[in-house]
XYZ file of C-alpha atoms in Angstrom:
733
model
C -70.251 -118.399 -15.130
C -71.578 -115.331 -13.583
C -71.707 -115.193 -9.794
C -74.291 -113.001 -7.760
C -72.593 -109.885 -6.427
C -71.488 -109.718 -2.949
C -71.579 -107.065 -0.173
C -74.061 -104.593 -1.693
C -77.752 -104.520 -0.691
C -80.243 -105.260 -3.633
C -81.926 -101.950 -3.673
C -78.458 -100.336 -3.485
C -76.891 -102.610 -6.158
C -79.913 -102.146 -8.688
C -79.431 -98.515 -8.176
C -75.787 -98.523 -8.904
C -76.442 -100.921 -11.766
C -78.868 -98.333 -13.495
C -76.203 -95.521 -12.837
C -73.474 -97.877 -14.630
C -75.848 -98.603 -17.549
C -76.368 -94.758 -17.848
C -72.643 -94.083 -17.550
C -71.943 -96.979 -20.107
C -74.173 -95.205 -22.588
C -72.552 -91.986 -22.149
C -69.353 -93.509 -22.776
C -70.193 -95.643 -25.589
C -72.974 -93.591 -27.459
C -76.413 -94.761 -28.222
C -75.877 -97.484 -31.046
C -79.303 -97.062 -32.391
C -80.462 -93.626 -31.517
C -82.935 -94.633 -28.973
C -83.012 -95.737 -25.263
C -82.955 -99.536 -26.032
C -78.979 -99.871 -25.374
C -79.601 -98.382 -22.062
C -82.592 -100.520 -21.037
C -80.658 -103.623 -22.106
C -77.623 -102.532 -19.875
C -80.075 -101.738 -16.930
C -81.553 -105.179 -17.619
C -78.187 -106.914 -17.514
C -77.170 -105.147 -14.366
C -80.603 -106.329 -12.586
C -80.134 -109.982 -13.637
C -76.503 -110.659 -13.653
C -75.789 -112.918 -10.640
C -79.504 -113.894 -10.309
C -79.182 -117.114 -12.887
C -76.285 -119.237 -13.625
C -75.655 -118.835 -17.474
C -72.618 -119.650 -19.379
C -72.160 -116.103 -20.753
C -69.930 -113.511 -20.283
C -71.082 -109.702 -19.285
C -70.803 -108.757 -22.721
C -72.838 -111.850 -24.094
C -75.436 -111.305 -21.548
C -75.924 -107.600 -22.720
C -76.012 -108.572 -26.442
C -78.580 -111.178 -25.675
C -80.758 -108.844 -23.632
C -80.386 -105.964 -26.358
C -82.189 -108.591 -28.965
C -85.006 -109.270 -26.413
C -85.277 -105.442 -25.685
C -85.903 -104.847 -29.510
C -88.804 -107.428 -29.119
C -90.297 -105.871 -26.316
C -89.952 -102.363 -27.939
C -91.562 -103.491 -31.136
C -94.653 -105.131 -29.312
C -95.141 -101.836 -27.393
C -95.296 -99.647 -30.460
C -96.989 -102.423 -33.070
C -100.455 -101.300 -33.999
C -102.929 -103.194 -33.363
C -101.214 -104.220 -30.083
C -100.234 -107.826 -29.085
C -98.359 -108.975 -26.311
C -97.599 -112.241 -28.168
C -93.686 -110.989 -28.341
C -93.449 -110.523 -24.765
C -94.288 -114.272 -24.284
C -91.600 -115.452 -26.488
C -89.275 -113.094 -24.804
C -90.144 -115.021 -21.521
C -89.580 -118.239 -23.237
C -86.344 -117.036 -24.626
C -84.919 -115.992 -20.977
C -85.461 -119.708 -19.867
C -83.860 -121.268 -23.173
C -80.913 -119.064 -22.203
C -81.086 -120.422 -18.584
C -82.183 -117.470 -16.804
C -84.105 -119.325 -14.319
C -82.972 -117.840 -10.977
C -85.591 -117.101 -8.407
C -84.905 -113.207 -8.689
C -84.663 -112.937 -12.451
C -88.204 -112.917 -13.226
C -89.220 -110.634 -10.222
C -86.729 -108.151 -11.503
C -87.387 -108.406 -15.105
C -90.984 -107.660 -14.329
C -90.266 -104.566 -12.239
C -87.814 -103.264 -14.856
C -90.290 -103.390 -17.709
C -92.608 -101.471 -15.558
C -90.250 -98.888 -14.135
C -87.546 -98.691 -16.886
C -88.979 -99.582 -20.167
C -91.374 -96.668 -20.561
C -88.780 -94.269 -19.521
C -86.175 -95.557 -21.795
C -88.484 -95.700 -24.844
C -90.550 -92.511 -24.169
C -93.663 -94.598 -23.898
C -97.038 -92.620 -23.361
C -98.083 -93.506 -19.708
C -101.595 -92.692 -20.570
C -101.874 -96.375 -21.812
C -100.618 -98.566 -18.977
C -102.666 -101.468 -19.712
C -100.006 -102.206 -22.623
C -97.305 -102.379 -19.911
C -99.486 -104.676 -17.827
C -100.233 -106.944 -20.716
C -96.681 -106.924 -21.683
C -95.671 -108.061 -17.917
C -98.448 -110.612 -18.125
C -97.334 -112.238 -21.247
C -93.678 -112.233 -20.254
C -94.420 -113.878 -17.267
C -96.456 -116.277 -18.663
C -94.193 -117.091 -21.553
C -91.335 -117.405 -18.642
C -93.528 -119.739 -16.515
C -94.770 -121.802 -19.431
C -91.249 -122.421 -20.860
C -90.098 -123.200 -17.134
C -92.799 -125.577 -16.765
C -92.172 -127.207 -19.850
C -88.467 -127.578 -18.827
C -89.684 -128.915 -15.474
C -91.933 -131.475 -17.031
C -89.062 -132.550 -19.331
C -86.965 -133.150 -16.276
C -89.727 -134.966 -14.670
C -89.930 -137.302 -17.920
C -86.469 -137.858 -17.527
C -86.892 -138.911 -13.716
C -89.950 -140.938 -14.738
C -88.005 -142.664 -17.353
C -85.180 -143.091 -14.952
C -87.550 -144.665 -12.667
C -88.640 -147.169 -15.487
C -85.282 -147.773 -16.494
C -84.336 -148.575 -12.720
C -87.385 -151.252 -12.783
C -86.350 -152.974 -16.254
C -82.538 -153.100 -14.981
C -83.166 -154.469 -11.819
C -82.489 -157.971 -12.345
C -79.183 -156.922 -14.191
C -77.973 -154.205 -11.842
C -80.123 -154.171 -8.653
C -77.762 -152.404 -6.651
C -76.612 -149.811 -9.035
C -80.193 -149.194 -10.286
C -81.303 -148.896 -6.598
C -78.490 -146.381 -5.980
C -79.307 -144.522 -8.803
C -83.009 -144.363 -8.144
C -82.374 -143.506 -4.517
C -80.204 -140.698 -5.530
C -82.808 -139.145 -8.089
C -85.529 -139.636 -5.573
C -83.550 -138.366 -2.487
C -81.917 -135.313 -4.370
C -84.666 -134.172 -6.809
C -85.597 -130.592 -6.676
C -89.262 -131.408 -6.902
C -91.276 -133.280 -4.507
C -91.615 -136.921 -5.254
C -93.900 -139.685 -3.416
C -94.693 -143.164 -3.748
C -98.103 -144.902 -2.794
C -99.649 -148.294 -3.284
C -102.573 -148.931 -5.335
C -104.919 -148.323 -2.391
C -103.507 -144.856 -1.914
C -101.440 -145.513 1.109
C -98.316 -143.432 1.025
C -95.172 -145.253 1.252
C -92.449 -143.197 0.818
C -91.567 -139.580 -0.062
C -88.291 -137.435 -0.541
C -87.069 -134.588 1.250
C -88.488 -131.959 -1.329
C -92.079 -133.548 -0.645
C -91.686 -133.461 2.985
C -90.346 -129.806 3.047
C -93.108 -128.741 0.638
C -95.781 -130.116 2.813
C -94.331 -129.496 6.195
C -94.767 -133.197 7.642
C -92.306 -135.693 8.612
C -92.019 -138.992 6.862
C -93.614 -140.724 9.611
C -96.495 -138.382 9.530
C -96.923 -138.635 5.898
C -96.702 -142.235 5.628
C -99.627 -142.616 7.994
C -101.916 -140.762 5.425
C -103.623 -141.852 2.200
C -103.581 -140.155 -1.057
C -107.362 -138.993 -0.875
C -106.780 -137.181 2.383
C -105.344 -134.558 0.229
C -108.129 -133.921 -1.657
C -109.086 -129.959 -1.549
C -112.659 -128.769 -1.249
C -112.306 -126.832 -4.482
C -110.568 -129.094 -6.625
C -111.958 -129.529 -10.133
C -114.066 -132.897 -10.500
C -111.848 -133.770 -13.266
C -108.767 -134.104 -10.898
C -109.944 -136.967 -9.265
C -111.769 -138.574 -12.114
C -108.424 -138.686 -13.491
C -106.982 -140.309 -10.553
C -109.396 -142.767 -10.457
C -108.609 -143.770 -13.978
C -105.131 -143.987 -13.034
C -105.381 -146.321 -10.111
C -108.142 -148.501 -12.074
C -105.247 -148.836 -14.697
C -107.099 -146.991 -17.671
C -104.337 -144.546 -18.015
C -100.610 -144.611 -17.122
C -100.357 -140.805 -16.099
C -101.923 -137.543 -15.915
C -100.943 -133.924 -15.321
C -102.987 -131.345 -13.203
C -102.706 -128.104 -11.621
C -103.914 -128.791 -7.919
C -104.128 -126.939 -4.414
C -102.794 -128.758 -1.400
C -102.841 -127.795 2.164
C -99.852 -127.695 4.269
C -99.764 -129.086 7.691
C -100.083 -125.736 9.079
C -102.953 -124.933 7.083
C -101.490 -122.807 4.255
C -102.642 -123.415 0.810
C -99.948 -124.242 -1.736
C -100.537 -124.422 -5.566
C -98.542 -127.315 -7.670
C -98.238 -128.840 -10.945
C -98.953 -132.695 -10.198
C -97.780 -135.357 -12.468
C -99.027 -138.778 -11.288
C -97.728 -142.058 -12.909
C -98.564 -145.595 -12.850
C -95.655 -148.286 -12.220
C -96.551 -152.039 -13.774
C -94.761 -155.000 -12.871
C -93.515 -157.480 -15.490
C -96.841 -158.760 -16.498
C -98.300 -155.280 -16.887
C -100.511 -155.181 -13.436
C -100.460 -151.739 -11.687
C -98.267 -151.815 -8.666
C -97.463 -148.374 -7.390
C -98.486 -144.884 -8.034
C -95.535 -142.272 -8.140
C -96.332 -138.582 -7.992
C -93.956 -135.692 -8.826
C -95.105 -132.292 -7.430
C -93.628 -129.214 -8.199
C -94.724 -125.641 -6.134
C -95.853 -123.264 -8.177
C -97.420 -120.968 -5.745
C -95.285 -117.798 -6.297
C -95.783 -117.997 -9.903
C -99.627 -118.606 -9.375
C -100.039 -115.538 -7.051
C -98.107 -113.522 -9.696
C -100.535 -114.557 -12.379
C -103.387 -113.535 -9.971
C -101.755 -110.203 -9.151
C -101.264 -109.310 -13.180
C -104.763 -110.514 -13.953
C -106.254 -108.355 -11.241
C -104.464 -105.585 -12.447
C -105.548 -106.208 -15.846
C -109.492 -106.598 -14.531
C -109.565 -103.686 -12.295
C -109.601 -99.733 -12.472
C -106.167 -98.658 -10.935
C -107.654 -95.391 -9.859
C -111.009 -96.659 -8.019
C -109.967 -100.188 -7.471
C -113.346 -101.221 -9.029
C -113.760 -103.769 -11.707
C -112.908 -102.442 -15.288
C -114.916 -102.578 -18.497
C -112.787 -106.027 -19.287
C -114.087 -107.600 -16.042
C -117.683 -106.300 -16.444
C -118.006 -107.593 -19.793
C -116.698 -111.007 -18.606
C -119.262 -111.083 -15.935
C -121.788 -109.981 -18.195
C -121.215 -112.765 -20.729
C -121.044 -115.137 -17.941
C -124.415 -114.255 -16.535
C -125.811 -114.635 -19.989
C -124.085 -118.167 -20.241
C -125.173 -119.486 -16.994
C -128.513 -118.047 -16.989
C -131.669 -120.023 -16.841
C -134.617 -119.355 -19.262
C -136.504 -117.456 -16.983
C -133.767 -115.332 -15.775
C -133.617 -111.519 -16.120
C -130.986 -108.953 -16.320
C -130.475 -105.287 -15.434
C -128.173 -102.499 -16.152
C -127.736 -98.988 -14.811
C -125.231 -96.914 -17.012
C -124.167 -93.905 -15.351
C -122.512 -90.808 -16.470
C -121.332 -88.000 -14.155
C -123.019 -84.416 -14.716
C -120.375 -81.449 -14.957
C -117.604 -83.790 -14.403
C -115.760 -81.994 -17.265
C -116.155 -78.664 -15.818
C -114.655 -79.912 -12.396
C -111.841 -81.473 -14.125
C -110.872 -78.749 -16.183
C -111.424 -75.719 -13.686
C -109.741 -77.637 -10.524
C -107.253 -79.836 -12.149
C -107.100 -83.586 -13.171
C -105.932 -84.513 -9.498
C -109.248 -83.308 -8.030
C -111.304 -84.944 -10.489
C -109.294 -88.097 -9.902
C -110.124 -88.022 -6.121
C -113.606 -87.174 -7.082
C -113.973 -90.416 -9.032
C -112.487 -92.244 -6.058
C -115.083 -90.893 -3.725
C -117.965 -91.602 -6.325
C -116.686 -95.052 -6.864
C -116.524 -95.827 -3.037
C -120.424 -94.352 -2.615
C -121.536 -96.281 -5.445
C -119.786 -99.600 -4.055
C -121.170 -98.996 -0.717
C -124.950 -98.346 -1.807
C -125.101 -101.068 -4.736
C -122.563 -103.901 -3.963
C -124.277 -107.241 -2.978
C -124.387 -110.739 -4.214
C -125.492 -110.819 -7.655
C -124.373 -107.008 -8.447
C -121.298 -105.573 -10.003
C -120.123 -101.979 -9.988
C -117.577 -101.204 -12.596
C -115.877 -98.083 -13.734
C -115.674 -98.407 -17.562
C -113.705 -95.219 -18.441
C -113.724 -91.641 -17.717
C -116.558 -90.533 -15.603
C -118.631 -93.286 -16.721
C -119.726 -96.156 -14.372
C -122.064 -99.093 -14.807
C -124.056 -101.538 -12.581
C -124.785 -104.997 -13.367
C -127.742 -106.890 -11.716
C -128.066 -110.558 -12.116
C -131.541 -112.229 -11.995
C -133.449 -109.111 -11.475
C -137.244 -109.428 -10.987
C -138.719 -106.466 -12.931
C -137.955 -102.912 -14.041
C -138.673 -101.882 -10.392
C -135.344 -103.268 -9.335
C -133.177 -101.022 -11.550
C -135.387 -98.250 -10.935
C -134.843 -98.598 -7.289
C -131.076 -98.931 -7.748
C -131.167 -95.620 -9.809
C -132.946 -93.838 -7.209
C -130.749 -95.045 -4.545
C -127.596 -93.800 -6.372
C -129.030 -90.488 -7.164
C -129.791 -90.072 -3.397
C -126.398 -91.462 -2.426
C -124.945 -88.599 -4.687
C -126.781 -85.711 -3.397
C -124.567 -85.199 -0.431
C -121.589 -82.927 -1.458
C -118.167 -84.660 -1.481
C -115.105 -82.635 -0.037
C -111.909 -82.926 -2.143
C -109.182 -81.039 -0.210
C -110.561 -77.543 0.337
C -113.215 -77.972 -2.209
C -117.062 -78.884 -1.288
C -118.086 -80.573 -4.932
C -121.486 -81.299 -5.701
C -122.223 -83.974 -8.249
C -124.968 -85.694 -9.826
C -125.513 -88.481 -12.274
C -127.482 -89.108 -15.462
C -128.568 -92.878 -15.724
C -129.603 -95.174 -18.542
C -131.707 -98.267 -17.467
C -132.149 -101.412 -19.114
C -134.124 -104.490 -17.536
C -135.285 -107.384 -19.543
C -135.437 -111.229 -19.930
C -132.117 -112.663 -20.970
C -134.091 -114.901 -23.519
C -134.248 -112.979 -26.887
C -131.228 -110.651 -26.157
C -127.603 -110.529 -25.945
C -124.794 -108.870 -24.045
C -124.254 -106.555 -26.985
C -127.968 -105.666 -27.284
C -128.046 -104.624 -23.601
C -124.900 -102.584 -23.538
C -126.063 -100.845 -26.696
C -129.499 -100.164 -25.338
C -127.902 -98.857 -22.080
C -125.702 -96.530 -24.013
C -128.618 -95.267 -26.079
C -130.801 -94.752 -22.808
C -127.992 -92.900 -21.109
C -128.043 -90.443 -24.021
C -131.709 -90.039 -23.324
C -131.234 -89.391 -19.929
C -128.499 -86.610 -20.506
C -130.646 -85.032 -22.844
C -133.877 -84.786 -20.548
C -131.378 -82.755 -18.014
C -129.460 -83.599 -14.867
C -129.702 -86.017 -12.090
C -132.404 -88.121 -13.766
C -132.605 -91.550 -15.087
C -134.531 -92.805 -18.328
C -135.749 -96.413 -18.944
C -135.313 -98.008 -22.288
C -138.260 -97.792 -24.424
C -138.529 -99.889 -27.466
C -140.985 -97.519 -29.097
C -138.856 -94.364 -28.540
C -135.722 -96.153 -29.840
C -137.777 -97.174 -32.815
C -138.377 -93.537 -33.427
C -134.942 -92.683 -33.006
C -133.871 -95.290 -35.479
C -136.505 -94.261 -37.896
C -134.934 -90.538 -37.684
C -131.537 -91.856 -38.065
C -132.569 -93.750 -41.121
C -134.504 -90.900 -42.668
C -131.308 -88.811 -42.028
C -129.085 -91.081 -43.604
C -131.262 -91.823 -46.690
C -132.133 -88.409 -47.435
C -129.446 -87.409 -49.850
C -129.888 -90.471 -51.722
C -133.683 -90.051 -51.837
C -133.358 -86.584 -53.513
C -131.435 -88.430 -56.264
C -133.821 -91.411 -56.648
C -136.733 -88.977 -56.956
C -138.463 -90.200 -53.762
C -139.677 -86.405 -53.055
C -142.614 -84.581 -54.803
C -144.614 -81.592 -54.547
C -148.287 -80.829 -53.834
C -149.868 -77.432 -54.281
C -152.308 -75.466 -52.473
C -153.980 -72.641 -54.087
C -154.007 -68.918 -52.655
C -157.414 -67.404 -53.543
C -158.239 -63.863 -53.743
C -161.024 -63.309 -51.438
C -163.196 -60.439 -53.433
C -163.756 -62.515 -56.379
C -162.308 -66.095 -55.564
C -159.812 -65.895 -58.105
C -156.762 -68.216 -57.730
C -153.710 -66.092 -57.442
C -150.873 -68.126 -56.159
C -149.987 -71.862 -55.204
C -147.904 -72.826 -52.227
C -145.540 -75.778 -52.883
C -145.573 -78.257 -50.061
C -143.008 -81.261 -50.403
C -143.752 -84.740 -49.635
C -141.560 -87.900 -49.252
C -142.599 -90.983 -50.677
C -140.137 -93.280 -48.677
C -139.698 -96.944 -49.684
C -139.967 -98.182 -46.250
C -142.089 -95.804 -44.280
C -144.491 -94.880 -46.851
C -145.769 -91.408 -47.421
C -144.160 -88.755 -45.155
C -145.621 -85.244 -44.355
C -143.155 -82.531 -44.123
C -143.430 -82.437 -40.043
C -141.613 -85.768 -40.225
C -138.514 -84.963 -42.078
C -138.133 -81.237 -42.489
C -137.107 -80.741 -38.949
C -134.597 -83.649 -39.264
C -133.446 -81.771 -42.616
C -132.497 -78.650 -40.681
C -130.576 -80.445 -38.092
C -128.498 -82.428 -40.509
C -128.004 -79.537 -43.156
C -129.942 -81.539 -45.752
C -132.474 -78.680 -46.042
C -130.153 -76.769 -48.064
C -130.071 -79.234 -51.031
C -133.800 -80.237 -50.446
C -134.934 -76.637 -50.493
C -132.717 -76.120 -53.755
C -134.714 -78.981 -55.363
C -137.943 -77.947 -54.150
C -137.493 -74.538 -55.560
C -136.430 -75.762 -58.793
C -139.363 -78.026 -59.101
C -141.743 -75.119 -58.097
C -140.313 -72.862 -60.607
C -140.529 -75.493 -63.432
C -144.323 -75.856 -62.392
C -144.717 -72.165 -62.429
C -143.294 -71.618 -65.973
C -145.599 -74.533 -67.312
C -148.589 -72.407 -65.636
C -147.050 -69.220 -67.124
C -146.789 -70.725 -70.660
C -150.515 -72.188 -70.572
C -152.381 -69.106 -68.564
C -150.521 -66.350 -69.167
C -151.303 -63.509 -67.033
C -153.571 -65.690 -65.022
C -151.018 -67.979 -64.181
C -150.602 -67.956 -60.251
C -147.275 -66.855 -58.774
C -145.559 -69.915 -56.775
C -144.853 -69.610 -53.077
C -142.106 -71.796 -51.538
C -141.440 -72.139 -47.805
C -137.859 -71.174 -46.873
C -136.105 -72.620 -43.939
C -133.854 -70.433 -41.298
C -131.116 -72.575 -42.438
C -131.582 -71.967 -46.144
C -131.760 -68.208 -45.447
C -128.450 -68.119 -43.899
C -126.742 -70.206 -46.444
C -124.356 -67.920 -48.525
C -125.453 -69.381 -51.921
C -129.232 -68.652 -51.744
C -129.467 -65.477 -53.932
C -127.195 -67.245 -56.583
C -129.266 -70.169 -56.356
C -132.490 -68.355 -56.755
C -131.012 -66.146 -59.648
C -129.784 -69.258 -61.575
C -133.295 -71.206 -61.112
C -135.276 -68.180 -62.385
C -132.931 -67.923 -65.214
C -132.952 -71.730 -66.141
C -136.667 -72.103 -65.679
C -137.570 -68.532 -67.347
C -139.811 -67.726 -64.290
C -140.158 -63.849 -63.619
C -138.923 -62.959 -60.255
C -142.197 -61.351 -59.375
C -144.040 -64.526 -59.842
C -141.842 -66.411 -56.912
C -142.787 -65.771 -53.445
C -140.401 -67.096 -50.522
C -142.091 -67.778 -47.094
C -140.266 -67.332 -43.854
C -141.659 -67.778 -40.109
C -142.336 -64.657 -38.236
C -139.531 -65.784 -35.583
C -136.891 -66.471 -38.395
C -137.173 -63.018 -40.084
C -137.658 -61.044 -37.038
C -134.641 -62.401 -35.667
C -132.378 -62.708 -38.636
C -128.905 -61.474 -38.348
C -127.445 -58.813 -40.856
C -126.060 -61.568 -43.588
C -129.333 -63.303 -43.777
C -131.263 -59.857 -43.987
C -128.762 -58.676 -46.759
C -129.787 -61.864 -48.686
C -133.547 -61.125 -48.441
C -132.966 -57.574 -49.438
C -131.039 -58.896 -52.684
C -133.762 -61.187 -53.557
C -136.437 -58.435 -52.903
C -134.417 -56.054 -55.242
C -134.610 -58.888 -57.909
C -138.211 -58.663 -57.727
C -139.063 -61.839 -55.562
C -141.867 -61.499 -52.973
C -140.876 -62.098 -49.256
C -143.866 -63.328 -46.908
C -143.975 -64.010 -43.453
C -145.757 -67.138 -42.587
C -147.484 -67.806 -39.578
C -147.858 -64.455 -38.605
C -148.929 -63.399 -34.897
C -147.689 -66.725 -33.349
C -144.386 -65.096 -32.419
C -142.977 -62.167 -30.696
C -142.753 -59.328 -33.403
C -141.061 -55.992 -33.130
C -143.831 -54.254 -35.230
C -141.618 -51.040 -35.413
C -138.935 -53.123 -36.987
C -141.375 -54.529 -39.418
C -141.473 -51.463 -41.531
C -137.587 -51.800 -42.318
C -137.754 -55.399 -43.370
C -138.025 -56.488 -47.266
C -141.459 -58.047 -46.855
C -144.506 -57.867 -49.362
C -146.972 -60.315 -47.663
C -148.255 -61.300 -44.157
C -149.650 -64.888 -43.840
C -151.905 -64.741 -40.887
C -151.709 -67.774 -38.717
C -154.783 -70.250 -38.780
C -155.189 -70.177 -34.953
C -156.625 -66.455 -35.520
C -158.865 -67.485 -38.301
C -160.162 -70.451 -36.324
C -162.161 -68.129 -33.951
C -164.001 -66.802 -37.158
C -165.965 -70.106 -37.524
C -168.262 -69.232 -34.325
C -171.629 -68.538 -34.655
C -173.247 -65.082 -34.256
C -174.624 -65.923 -30.904
C -171.052 -66.770 -29.448
C -169.169 -63.338 -29.020
C -165.767 -65.057 -29.017
C -165.820 -64.626 -32.904
C -165.924 -60.590 -32.348
C -162.671 -60.844 -30.431
C -160.859 -62.652 -33.034
C -162.274 -60.612 -35.824
C -160.869 -57.595 -33.986
C -157.468 -59.213 -33.859
C -157.491 -60.100 -37.486
C -158.856 -56.746 -38.546
C -155.840 -55.103 -36.315
C -153.289 -57.347 -38.298
C -154.589 -56.436 -41.673
C -154.955 -52.686 -40.965
C -151.376 -52.865 -39.804
C -150.293 -54.677 -42.718
C -152.019 -52.517 -45.276
C -150.698 -49.363 -43.268
C -147.251 -50.755 -44.112
C -147.770 -51.360 -47.783
C -148.068 -55.126 -47.273
C -150.783 -57.813 -48.676
C -152.476 -59.870 -46.105
C -153.161 -63.712 -46.799
C -155.117 -65.716 -44.159
C -154.344 -69.465 -43.709
C -156.633 -72.237 -42.510
C -159.798 -71.140 -44.029
C -162.220 -74.055 -43.872
C -165.639 -72.407 -44.082
C -167.716 -70.175 -46.325
C -168.307 -67.942 -43.071
C -164.660 -67.571 -42.514
C -164.048 -66.524 -46.076
C -166.930 -64.098 -46.067
C -165.896 -62.672 -42.625
C -162.273 -62.147 -43.785
C -163.390 -60.500 -46.869
C -165.309 -57.940 -44.731
C -162.582 -57.483 -42.577
C -160.338 -56.341 -45.738
C -158.131 -59.532 -45.995
C -156.743 -59.633 -49.412
C -156.428 -63.559 -50.104
C -157.297 -66.894 -48.272
C -155.819 -70.465 -48.262
C -157.168 -73.486 -46.753
C -159.301 -76.643 -47.414
C -162.307 -74.237 -48.070
C -160.879 -73.774 -51.358
C -158.739 -76.987 -51.799
C -156.456 -79.397 -49.891
C -152.999 -79.618 -51.075
C -152.776 -81.907 -54.206
C -151.093 -82.387 -57.337
C -150.746 -79.428 -60.152
C -153.217 -80.757 -62.005
C -155.821 -79.720 -59.488
C -154.759 -76.290 -59.947
C -155.188 -76.673 -63.619
C -158.450 -77.786 -63.407
C -159.478 -74.843 -61.138
C -157.835 -72.189 -63.497
C -159.408 -74.081 -66.771
C -162.992 -73.882 -65.195
C -162.579 -70.057 -64.614
C -161.904 -69.498 -68.207
């Protein structure tokens, strides 16, 4: 039987034990190629002598080596679960490691030694906390069950003593008194009115009363203000004879006012006729175990850096708020993300960043904390504020303004004076019709809006804006399949020669007939296609369809067939495969290169880099026409224009708009001069000119007078199916 070490103070003895374990490892070599043996030896050094077990030192080491394997496997298993640690705690009790210090030293060793020996990544300390908690819980549960078994045995002894009273009264009484007086757990006897008749030394010591003081009291005097209602309901059922025993966890107050936590087992003693005669209470003091569990729970539910509630506690409180809410209750969330924190963290170091987070957490706690509110750090530089039973959106807006104001003053960290701000997403709504997951999702979405809008701002959740964002997301995800399903189609708008009204070209305009959102104009999806990169396959499809139509017109109308004009997005112009795609499509459809015109915006072609410009030159060399769309709306280096592979300028409709004015209005003269200048410039460079947005006969006549080559607009035809172009060309014939 092992005995506690003598003569060496505990911290020193523990230190020597670790050194001995390390030395032992050196002497023996590591049996399994890792630090598990070393941890098992250190564990044995820590607990040997704290419990009375019938094992030799070698057997203790072997037993703890097996438990170490189970702890290590639990740490590294994905997904993580602490169930193995609970079983380890139970196994310790099963091997009689039940001394007062055994659990404390084991918990400390798991935190200090296990990650060191196993090379555990300390960036996930919550696994260790969970492991400690599960081990302590398994240990406590097994120890409690063992105690309950002992209690049951004692209770059975009481019953046996009663049953054998007539046969061996003195022996039974002596046995009962021995069990009663010497039991390690507190025991008390009361009559059916609750008057305390007797108590053993353990109970007197536990409560701090003398036997005389205790026997002047009634069981109901020990009711605690925070006892669950179920405790006294069970007691009433016991004294009324409806049940023979019950077990509960209950608080008591000692004579000095100190609160102790206990496991209480109350039993009913009946006489020979089955009438209730006495009540017996067996009480185990579990205060230390309860405080340990509270401490572990606190660690599991609070951020170790700022001390604020963590994400787990926040979600728990949020769920409780929904579960206990009345129908008219509302709830509010403020989701914060610090602006520029990454720059501070990366430039000044994580230690400065951590201290900044602590200071921010203190400011938030000071300016927001109140009944019904909770400030939590949910990770990184993100904080969240819960407002229970808000009255309106004004409440969360007021909190957001208060937080932004609180963060305005610089925060001093060491020698650094740091300025910080926050972006805040706000959600406030009635609890009816929503869920915790809904409000968290919407708060996250709204935080993204706030950050997109700029620093030191808040954004309030807007269902309509969210619907638009969802629609954009839906369009972006369904666009690839939409091309395959044939949901896109092309309309065509004629380009007409001003001098004789002949159709010389047709611009292809893509449309999307979406099964959910209906007919979508290009402004609903072209920008999204550019953002997601889908513009390249979509543009390739448009070009192929347009060239196929151009070939049909070429076959039907010969030299009178219009050229086809296709818009080219910036991202398409930078696609390395553009030239090859165009060449292949022209070859596949049999369309002459001179009958294809590609339109780019002024800003795109003027600001294009060398590689896209090379692609445009290659296309121009093939015979493809290049046009600048919406010319005049951007900033152009006109001297640079002469060096670009451009054949056509399409004057923006905003300039043509002024040509609608009556002769008495002098404004049309200015616009006419501007358009005339642009036309003269284009002709001087050898370029053709098309005016966009022609809507009246006066505009067409004035443009012809100015010298513009062709026009495009509703005056001639709105965009429509290719058959409309067919009719126009057939009528001319």
